[in-house]
């Protein structure tokens, strides 16, 4: 494709060279640049891509998009054989998404694309919409924390929202595979880093805003602003569906051009729900006056189901058909996954790794237990993530558990015992009487199973679907569900 065709969507501030040049690919990582590529220099959180312009040229880049033309452009760059074209823009991260979209002939224009953002619930809602629309006979794409799918074909991921080069290539593959719909999680990092630039959304869903990722956003205001930008940028042709019961829910839609819709368990809303009954096998609820039995547990999942219902109806699906499919859906991998023990207690594996998620899951367990049985919680905190949440998570878990076992999650490059110390800092003497600190996660889970009696619940929280434990850059195989099943077999 010729450069001049690609650069249409860009607001260019300066162009040096002839844009008739043929482009053979687009990259924002100089290490992956090949002959004839367009290299986009992006300012990152750890390094500035501008430092790699020369190495991209050395690898044969035919064009460069950047925010600052390198000072040495007269001598080295112009002197180099290929005389790469230099294009200066205001925001190269934004330009990258637009260029990639153009490169793949704007795949999101040929998909009905819905993004889900918020602190918790994104994977659940996006995955349930993916499952629902496939059950309704459509070919569907999914981008999620657990896995990416192109209508049933699984493509592993290590991101919630992929980098732009990966993201747009997946969108193009979805269109090639005949997908009509695509559902994706939109993380606050991805909005802040403009990974979703160039995508045209048909709908946006907001779940909730509580504490998470403050290691990255630094303040709750920045975190809120990052999420809100997703809705600010939605076009008038899209819908914006928000949780009216969340304190940030209406703020999210304040400046959106999209059609505003709400869901709620408490107040008047476009999609109103009411929980009738909840137990470990599922929840019976009213949705806009219609009764539905689902396989999901807990008030927080009632919100997720309402969001799924609201999005499906907003996309033109018949409400009755949506409810029938809703009642047939299963929980998402690692989200409130129950495993019955041979000795009569229930083990629950869940991905709760923020204070709010932990509180929601534990409250849901107590709602079902209704005082009959104890709750033993096994939880840790990830290394190189928000440190401030550690004592709060420990406190929430201690408040809502009869026995608490603090352990390792993904220590990454931190010392596991230091992470546990940060958690213990949130506990008082009374909490500590019901708390054990067992750094080895296998031993921590084993201890919980030794303490549990018939009718009790063990909650193993924080890793959910994860089948690894990340230590010093190495992902060792580790799966909470396997650990429990091993113990139950022995
Ligand atoms: C902190 C963070 O989010 N970093 C993301 C970011 O990388 P970065 O800004 O740190 O990049 P950098 O290393 O500073 O490099 C800057 C630029 O120079 C380029 N470069 C760099 C080196 C070189 O030799 N040549 C070169 O061209 C890089 O390609 C890049 O374009 O942009 C990259 C490309 O999109 C992401 O892969 C990377 O995710 C890192 C690995 C990460 O772990 N991110 C996590 C925190 C994350 O994104 N999490 C969210 C939410 C998780 C959840 O709660 O579910 C997610 O969406 O997954
Ligand atoms: N609507 C909700 N409100 C509060 N907590 C929730 C909600 N939905 C799920 N949770 C809790 O949060 C955990 C994560 O859920 P889920 O994976 O759907 O969220 P997510 O937004 O995708 O998270 P992440 O940002 O880590 O990808 C669940 O295991 C559960 O404990
Ligand atoms: N995928 C998210 C959550 C990880 C949850 C927990 N297992 C941890 O390691 O903190 C992240 O990378 O921030
Ligand atoms: Mg997720």
XYZ file of C-alpha atoms and ligand atoms in Angstrom:
593
model
C 0.000 0.000 0.000
C 1.359 3.453 -0.817
C 2.173 5.742 2.114
C -0.006 8.519 0.727
C -3.086 6.254 0.942
C -2.285 5.335 4.568
C -1.765 8.837 5.907
C -5.207 10.237 4.918
C -6.625 10.114 8.496
C -3.563 11.872 9.994
C -3.286 15.540 10.876
C 0.258 15.990 9.631
C 2.346 18.932 10.900
C 5.351 18.338 8.651
C 6.214 15.963 5.770
C 9.809 15.506 4.558
C 10.147 13.302 1.459
C 7.906 11.784 -1.216
C 4.813 9.948 0.078
C 4.423 7.836 -3.078
C 6.678 5.256 -1.430
C 5.350 1.670 -1.069
C 4.877 0.476 2.558
C 5.235 -3.239 3.381
C 4.118 -3.129 7.033
C 3.597 -0.970 10.144
C 5.404 -1.295 13.457
C 5.893 0.670 16.660
C 8.711 -1.630 17.835
C 11.985 -1.006 15.974
C 13.077 -4.555 16.800
C 10.299 -5.864 14.540
C 10.823 -3.448 11.628
C 11.530 -5.022 8.208
C 12.461 -3.614 4.793
C 9.882 -1.089 3.592
C 8.070 -0.765 6.932
C 6.493 2.358 8.364
C 7.869 2.882 11.889
C 5.804 4.905 14.377
C 7.817 6.373 17.245
C 5.671 6.214 20.381
C 6.582 7.806 23.707
C 6.174 4.943 26.227
C 6.044 4.641 29.980
C 9.596 3.308 30.203
C 11.338 4.453 27.007
C 10.672 6.876 24.154
C 10.268 5.246 20.752
C 11.963 8.304 19.211
C 15.271 6.888 20.488
C 14.863 4.005 18.048
C 14.186 5.883 14.805
C 17.718 5.406 13.532
C 17.697 1.667 14.308
C 14.359 1.388 12.499
C 15.949 3.069 9.483
C 18.970 0.791 9.719
C 16.485 -2.100 9.410
C 15.080 -0.590 6.215
C 12.131 1.518 7.398
C 10.771 3.429 4.376
C 8.877 5.975 6.456
C 8.794 7.348 9.986
C 5.863 8.885 11.844
C 6.946 10.773 14.943
C 6.241 13.781 17.161
C 9.715 15.213 16.768
C 11.845 15.079 13.629
C 15.279 13.789 14.812
C 17.819 16.611 15.032
C 20.271 14.701 12.892
C 17.752 14.296 10.063
C 19.768 16.408 7.589
C 22.948 14.344 7.705
C 22.344 10.697 8.726
C 18.720 10.130 7.720
C 18.639 12.027 4.442
C 22.078 10.636 3.674
C 20.933 7.070 4.181
C 20.105 5.153 1.017
C 16.388 4.777 1.382
C 15.891 8.446 2.244
C 12.931 7.473 4.478
C 9.977 9.814 4.491
C 9.625 11.715 7.781
C 6.161 12.725 8.985
C 5.617 14.783 12.124
C 2.281 14.537 13.958
C 0.986 15.881 17.271
C 0.269 12.470 18.813
C 2.037 9.416 17.387
C 0.193 6.898 19.630
C -3.090 8.195 18.207
C -1.621 8.129 14.694
C -0.495 4.506 15.136
C -4.056 3.233 15.645
C -5.384 5.254 12.720
C -2.588 4.018 10.421
C -3.139 0.383 11.448
C -6.871 0.696 10.880
C -6.239 2.080 7.391
C -3.659 -0.641 6.721
C -6.279 -3.351 7.417
C -9.025 -1.377 5.569
C -10.803 -0.294 8.750
C -11.997 -3.707 10.030
C -13.983 -2.216 12.940
C -16.180 -0.443 10.366
C -17.222 -3.940 9.239
C -17.941 -5.243 12.765
C -20.543 -4.327 15.353
C -17.984 -3.525 18.064
C -18.843 -3.092 21.742
C -16.275 -2.124 24.388
C -16.610 -2.782 28.132
C -14.703 -0.707 30.666
C -14.702 -0.372 34.442
C -12.739 -1.739 37.412
C -14.474 -5.120 37.622
C -16.879 -7.069 35.428
C -15.266 -6.419 32.031
C -14.213 -10.028 31.336
C -17.522 -11.393 32.624
C -19.686 -9.055 30.523
C -17.597 -9.223 27.343
C -17.339 -13.023 27.513
C -21.060 -13.502 28.206
C -21.954 -11.263 25.245
C -19.574 -13.290 23.066
C -21.181 -16.574 24.226
C -24.707 -15.151 23.870
C -24.290 -13.899 20.309
C -22.661 -17.188 19.259
C -25.618 -19.080 20.746
C -27.842 -16.772 18.670
C -26.081 -18.042 15.531
C -23.630 -15.255 14.820
C -19.887 -15.398 14.178
C -18.321 -13.319 16.955
C -14.906 -12.039 18.077
C -13.741 -11.515 21.681
C -10.740 -9.653 23.157
C -10.472 -10.416 26.880
C -8.097 -10.897 29.804
C -8.594 -14.655 29.718
C -8.230 -15.239 25.983
C -8.920 -13.730 22.561
C -11.311 -15.571 20.230
C -12.043 -15.363 16.535
C -15.370 -17.162 16.442
C -14.277 -20.144 18.506
C -10.583 -20.076 17.575
C -8.633 -19.293 20.774
C -5.642 -16.943 20.541
C -3.743 -16.642 23.849
C -3.100 -13.194 25.267
C -1.105 -11.614 28.056
C -3.089 -8.387 27.996
C -6.660 -7.379 28.759
C -6.541 -4.995 25.775
C -3.820 -5.913 23.253
C -1.251 -3.505 21.820
C -2.464 -1.665 18.677
C -0.492 -3.789 16.181
C -1.949 -7.009 17.648
C -5.397 -5.488 18.162
C -5.938 -4.326 14.575
C -4.583 -7.541 13.092
C -7.036 -9.514 15.243
C -9.893 -7.248 14.105
C -8.922 -7.865 10.464
C -8.858 -11.630 11.075
C -12.319 -11.418 12.634
C -13.667 -9.721 9.501
C -11.938 -12.269 7.264
C -13.523 -15.060 9.341
C -16.975 -13.554 8.755
C -17.551 -12.195 12.253
C -20.476 -9.752 12.503
C -19.934 -8.762 16.154
C -16.903 -8.220 18.364
C -16.838 -7.637 22.108
C -13.739 -6.350 23.853
C -12.503 -5.247 27.231
C -11.168 -1.700 27.252
C -8.695 -1.366 30.115
C -7.856 2.026 31.567
C -4.222 1.493 30.491
C -5.345 0.946 26.908
C -7.414 4.142 26.887
C -4.593 6.156 28.420
C -2.079 4.729 25.928
C -4.484 5.132 22.972
C -4.293 1.453 22.082
C -7.927 1.743 20.897
C -7.245 4.656 18.553
C -8.706 4.058 15.077
C -11.501 1.756 16.307
C -15.145 2.672 15.583
C -17.398 1.460 18.412
C -21.133 0.741 18.138
C -21.504 0.645 21.908
C -19.762 1.175 25.233
C -20.551 -0.365 28.620
C -19.454 0.922 32.027
C -19.367 -1.479 34.980
C -18.034 0.344 38.059
C -15.137 2.406 39.359
C -13.345 1.394 42.540
C -9.708 1.214 43.592
C -7.278 -0.414 41.128
C -4.211 0.399 39.014
C -3.234 3.446 41.085
C 0.367 2.349 40.579
C -0.190 3.474 36.992
C -2.794 6.262 37.161
C -1.464 7.633 40.501
C -4.830 9.198 41.462
C -8.487 8.090 41.355
C -9.227 11.272 39.357
C -6.779 10.212 36.622
C -8.226 6.707 36.696
C -11.771 8.114 36.333
C -10.699 10.508 33.575
C -9.070 7.676 31.624
C -12.278 5.601 31.745
C -14.471 8.625 30.954
C -12.465 9.420 27.816
C -13.717 6.169 26.287
C -17.308 7.459 26.527
C -16.395 11.024 25.529
C -15.028 9.623 22.261
C -18.046 7.440 21.398
C -19.921 8.642 18.275
C -23.607 9.678 18.292
C -24.419 6.473 16.394
C -23.290 4.358 19.377
C -24.974 3.521 22.672
C -23.413 4.205 26.089
C -24.760 1.859 28.777
C -23.832 2.683 32.366
C -24.396 1.359 35.875
C -26.703 3.952 37.472
C -25.952 2.513 40.935
C -22.228 3.240 40.694
C -21.180 6.657 41.998
C -19.206 7.310 38.787
C -21.859 5.777 36.537
C -23.583 8.972 35.411
C -20.349 10.979 35.368
C -19.043 8.611 32.695
C -21.796 9.654 30.290
C -21.747 13.401 31.067
C -20.044 14.420 27.812
C -20.813 11.514 25.521
C -22.515 12.050 22.135
C -23.724 8.446 22.263
C -27.271 7.346 23.176
C -27.316 7.232 27.004
C -28.771 4.121 28.660
C -28.723 2.928 32.283
C -29.016 -0.315 34.225
C -29.748 -0.608 37.929
C -30.802 -2.869 40.789
C -31.936 0.096 42.822
C -33.425 2.981 40.865
C -35.474 3.674 37.736
C -33.404 2.698 34.698
C -33.708 1.581 31.091
C -32.780 -1.913 32.288
C -34.022 -2.573 35.809
C -33.226 -5.736 37.761
C -34.279 -7.242 41.068
C -32.775 -10.295 42.770
C -35.441 -12.780 43.868
C -33.246 -15.606 45.197
C -29.508 -16.446 45.167
C -27.716 -19.719 45.988
C -24.469 -21.449 44.978
C -26.194 -22.994 41.978
C -27.439 -19.647 40.663
C -29.639 -16.553 41.003
C -33.291 -15.956 40.175
C -33.985 -12.367 39.180
C -36.450 -10.016 37.531
C -35.206 -8.151 34.461
C -37.552 -5.368 33.350
C -40.362 -7.295 35.043
C -39.563 -10.651 33.423
C -38.353 -13.583 35.587
C -35.121 -15.376 34.679
C -33.102 -18.121 36.416
C -29.353 -17.850 35.831
C -26.313 -19.908 36.818
C -24.565 -16.898 38.355
C -24.120 -16.119 42.042
C -24.088 -12.789 43.792
C -25.355 -9.240 43.503
C -22.309 -8.176 41.524
C -23.130 -10.774 38.875
C -26.709 -9.495 38.742
C -25.186 -6.200 37.563
C -23.121 -8.009 34.933
C -26.182 -9.882 33.680
C -28.182 -6.638 33.486
C -25.402 -5.058 31.421
C -25.364 -8.076 29.089
C -29.153 -7.887 28.736
C -29.094 -4.114 28.127
C -26.356 -4.347 25.497
C -28.033 -7.223 23.628
C -31.401 -5.419 23.555
C -29.665 -2.179 22.511
C -28.134 -4.131 19.619
C -31.663 -5.014 18.487
C -32.105 -8.476 19.995
C -35.569 -9.599 21.154
C -35.792 -9.303 25.000
C -37.457 -12.707 25.396
C -34.774 -14.433 23.298
C -32.069 -12.649 25.290
C -33.486 -13.903 28.598
C -33.696 -17.483 27.318
C -30.028 -17.399 26.301
C -29.050 -15.595 29.532
C -30.432 -18.503 31.570
C -28.278 -20.902 29.569
C -24.904 -19.164 30.117
C -22.161 -20.556 32.369
C -19.747 -18.618 34.571
C -16.517 -17.406 33.001
C -13.312 -19.353 33.700
C -11.967 -18.486 37.146
C -14.922 -16.301 38.095
C -16.816 -17.725 41.105
C -15.950 -21.233 39.979
C -17.319 -23.710 42.598
C -15.662 -27.074 43.336
C -17.427 -29.384 45.777
C -15.137 -31.208 48.244
C -15.772 -34.900 49.078
C -16.062 -33.900 52.723
C -19.047 -31.616 52.157
C -17.631 -28.095 51.983
C -17.523 -25.825 48.882
C -14.345 -24.384 47.393
C -14.738 -21.252 45.254
C -11.980 -20.015 42.916
C -12.382 -16.360 41.962
C -10.352 -13.624 40.249
C -11.093 -10.985 42.897
C -7.890 -8.955 43.165
C -9.216 -5.561 44.224
C -10.804 -4.536 47.545
C -14.228 -4.025 45.940
C -14.164 -7.358 44.121
C -13.151 -9.185 47.296
C -15.937 -7.490 49.283
C -18.478 -8.339 46.579
C -17.517 -11.970 46.371
C -17.398 -12.460 50.145
C -20.736 -10.677 50.625
C -22.241 -12.921 47.960
C -20.928 -16.002 49.746
C -22.412 -14.827 53.048
C -25.749 -14.046 51.365
C -25.929 -17.664 50.250
C -24.496 -19.215 53.452
C -26.833 -17.071 55.548
C -24.866 -17.826 58.714
C -24.752 -21.602 58.141
C -21.071 -22.349 57.743
C -17.739 -20.550 58.029
C -15.750 -18.756 55.339
C -12.025 -19.453 54.966
C -10.299 -17.054 52.563
C -6.951 -17.621 50.834
C -5.687 -14.438 49.128
C -2.513 -12.601 48.164
C -1.591 -9.510 46.102
C 0.343 -9.249 42.871
C 3.839 -7.788 42.874
C 4.567 -4.670 40.772
C 0.945 -3.623 40.988
C -0.929 -1.110 43.143
C 0.640 -1.400 46.632
C -1.966 0.779 48.313
C -4.674 -1.826 47.859
C -2.746 -4.495 49.840
C -3.718 -3.511 53.439
C -7.260 -2.665 52.273
C -7.699 -6.077 50.655
C -6.409 -7.828 53.778
C -8.787 -5.792 55.981
C -11.801 -6.489 53.753
C -10.949 -10.196 53.699
C -10.464 -10.292 57.480
C -13.754 -8.480 58.094
C -15.696 -10.963 55.976
C -13.868 -14.249 56.751
C -13.856 -16.528 59.770
C -10.311 -17.547 58.917
C -7.908 -15.643 56.665
C -4.772 -17.091 55.056
C -2.477 -14.531 53.414
C -0.240 -15.982 50.718
C 1.533 -15.236 47.428
C -0.233 -14.269 44.199
C 2.120 -13.266 41.330
C 5.102 -11.823 43.231
C 6.758 -10.795 39.939
C 9.935 -8.866 40.903
C 8.965 -8.248 44.541
C 9.764 -10.361 47.622
C 6.621 -12.411 48.505
C 7.084 -11.917 52.251
C 7.294 -8.120 51.759
C 3.977 -8.174 49.904
C 2.399 -10.154 52.741
C 3.828 -7.653 55.222
C 2.101 -4.835 53.299
C -1.165 -6.772 53.604
C -0.706 -7.481 57.341
C -0.253 -3.730 57.905
C -4.003 -3.374 57.374
C -4.919 -5.802 60.176
C -5.386 -5.212 63.922
C -4.676 -7.649 66.772
C -8.175 -9.153 66.632
C -7.846 -9.750 62.871
C -4.463 -11.381 63.377
C -5.971 -13.940 65.738
C -7.884 -15.287 62.743
C -5.078 -14.837 60.222
C -2.295 -17.150 59.032
C 0.574 -16.045 56.757
C 1.711 -18.901 54.500
C 3.911 -17.686 51.642
C 3.735 -20.898 49.613
C 0.361 -20.815 47.815
C 0.099 -24.620 47.625
C 0.615 -24.897 51.382
C -1.855 -22.065 51.988
C -4.569 -23.831 49.985
C -3.764 -27.163 51.669
C -4.063 -25.549 55.111
C -7.461 -24.096 54.201
C -8.705 -27.541 53.178
C -7.510 -28.966 56.479
C -9.402 -26.306 58.450
C -12.662 -26.516 56.460
C -15.603 -28.534 57.794
C -18.864 -29.728 56.173
C -20.985 -26.728 55.150
C -18.022 -24.295 55.129
C -16.759 -22.308 52.117
C -13.126 -21.873 51.088
C -12.569 -18.841 48.845
C -9.291 -18.962 46.889
C -9.067 -15.464 45.416
C -6.921 -13.312 43.094
C -5.800 -15.629 40.322
C -9.005 -17.136 38.963
C -8.313 -18.409 35.420
C -4.561 -17.813 35.674
C -2.622 -21.057 35.166
C 0.710 -19.634 36.231
C 2.540 -17.981 39.095
C 4.847 -15.209 37.827
C 8.117 -15.031 39.780
C 11.031 -12.844 38.628
C 9.845 -12.807 35.013
C 9.187 -16.567 34.831
C 5.617 -17.931 34.622
C 5.633 -21.236 36.541
C 2.584 -23.458 35.963
C 0.140 -22.962 38.847
C -3.645 -23.308 38.801
C -5.801 -22.820 41.914
C -8.434 -25.198 40.525
C -5.912 -27.966 39.878
C -4.481 -27.501 43.375
C -7.908 -28.017 44.942
C -8.860 -30.953 42.706
C -5.530 -32.637 43.562
C -6.248 -32.300 47.272
C -9.836 -33.547 46.850
C -8.571 -36.597 44.944
C -6.042 -37.561 47.613
C 2.836 -0.147 31.678
C 2.217 -0.508 30.360
O 1.004 -0.640 30.254
N 3.072 -0.698 29.332
C 2.517 -1.040 28.025
C 3.110 -0.097 26.950
O 4.478 -0.308 26.963
P 5.414 0.895 27.365
O 4.713 2.194 27.183
O 5.938 0.579 28.706
O 6.499 0.737 26.220
P 8.039 1.100 26.388
O 8.748 -0.138 26.796
O 8.148 2.325 27.219
O 8.400 1.414 24.859
C 7.911 2.633 24.273
C 7.913 2.447 22.766
O 9.257 2.227 22.321
C 9.269 1.117 21.460
N 10.574 0.467 21.496
C 11.087 0.016 22.666
C 12.304 -0.625 22.686
C 13.038 -0.800 21.463
O 14.126 -1.365 21.408
N 12.478 -0.326 20.311
C 11.263 0.304 20.288
O 10.798 0.714 19.236
C 8.157 0.228 21.992
O 7.695 -0.659 20.977
C 7.095 1.237 22.393
O 6.254 1.534 21.285
O 2.650 -0.425 25.655
C 2.935 -1.773 25.269
C 2.366 -1.943 23.878
O 1.003 -1.646 23.877
C 2.315 -2.772 26.264
O 2.661 -4.095 25.907
C 2.869 -2.490 27.663
O 2.174 -3.348 28.559
C 2.982 -3.843 29.641
C 3.810 -5.047 29.137
C 2.058 -4.249 30.771
O 2.345 -5.131 31.563
N 0.905 -3.607 30.853
C -0.117 -3.964 31.849
C 0.062 -3.162 33.136
C -1.438 -3.653 31.207
O -1.485 -3.079 30.118
N -2.532 -4.040 31.873
C -3.847 -3.721 31.333
C -4.934 -3.981 32.372
C -4.732 -5.294 33.120
C -5.997 -5.695 33.887
O -6.280 -5.128 34.949
O -6.697 -6.553 33.351
C -4.084 -4.537 30.060
O -4.842 -4.005 29.192
O -3.560 -5.669 29.958
N -19.784 -6.106 38.457
C -18.866 -6.398 39.389
N -18.703 -5.598 40.474
C -17.762 -5.889 41.408
N -16.963 -6.977 41.375
C -17.097 -7.788 40.308
C -18.037 -7.547 39.268
N -17.920 -8.533 38.347
C -16.932 -9.350 38.784
N -16.455 -8.911 39.957
C -15.354 -9.456 40.774
O -14.146 -9.026 40.117
C -13.406 -10.153 39.642
C -12.948 -9.870 38.242
O -14.079 -9.946 37.373
P -13.794 -9.749 35.827
O -12.616 -10.581 35.455
O -15.071 -9.899 35.084
O -13.374 -8.208 35.863
P -12.402 -7.409 34.880
O -12.939 -6.008 34.860
O -12.257 -8.082 33.575
O -11.009 -7.462 35.672
P -9.560 -7.085 35.056
O -9.518 -5.579 35.037
O -8.589 -7.674 35.995
O -9.506 -7.679 33.681
C -14.367 -11.337 39.693
O -13.620 -12.540 39.939
C -15.271 -10.964 40.866
O -14.608 -11.241 42.076
N -4.267 -9.031 34.788
C -4.272 -8.011 35.827
C -4.720 -8.541 37.193
C -3.782 -9.571 37.824
C -4.398 -10.049 39.101
C -3.447 -10.696 40.089
N -3.306 -12.125 39.831
C -2.082 -10.023 40.085
O -1.123 -10.634 39.643
O -2.042 -8.862 40.517
C -2.924 -7.289 35.894
O -1.976 -7.763 35.264
O -2.868 -6.291 36.597
Mg -10.630 -8.585 32.513
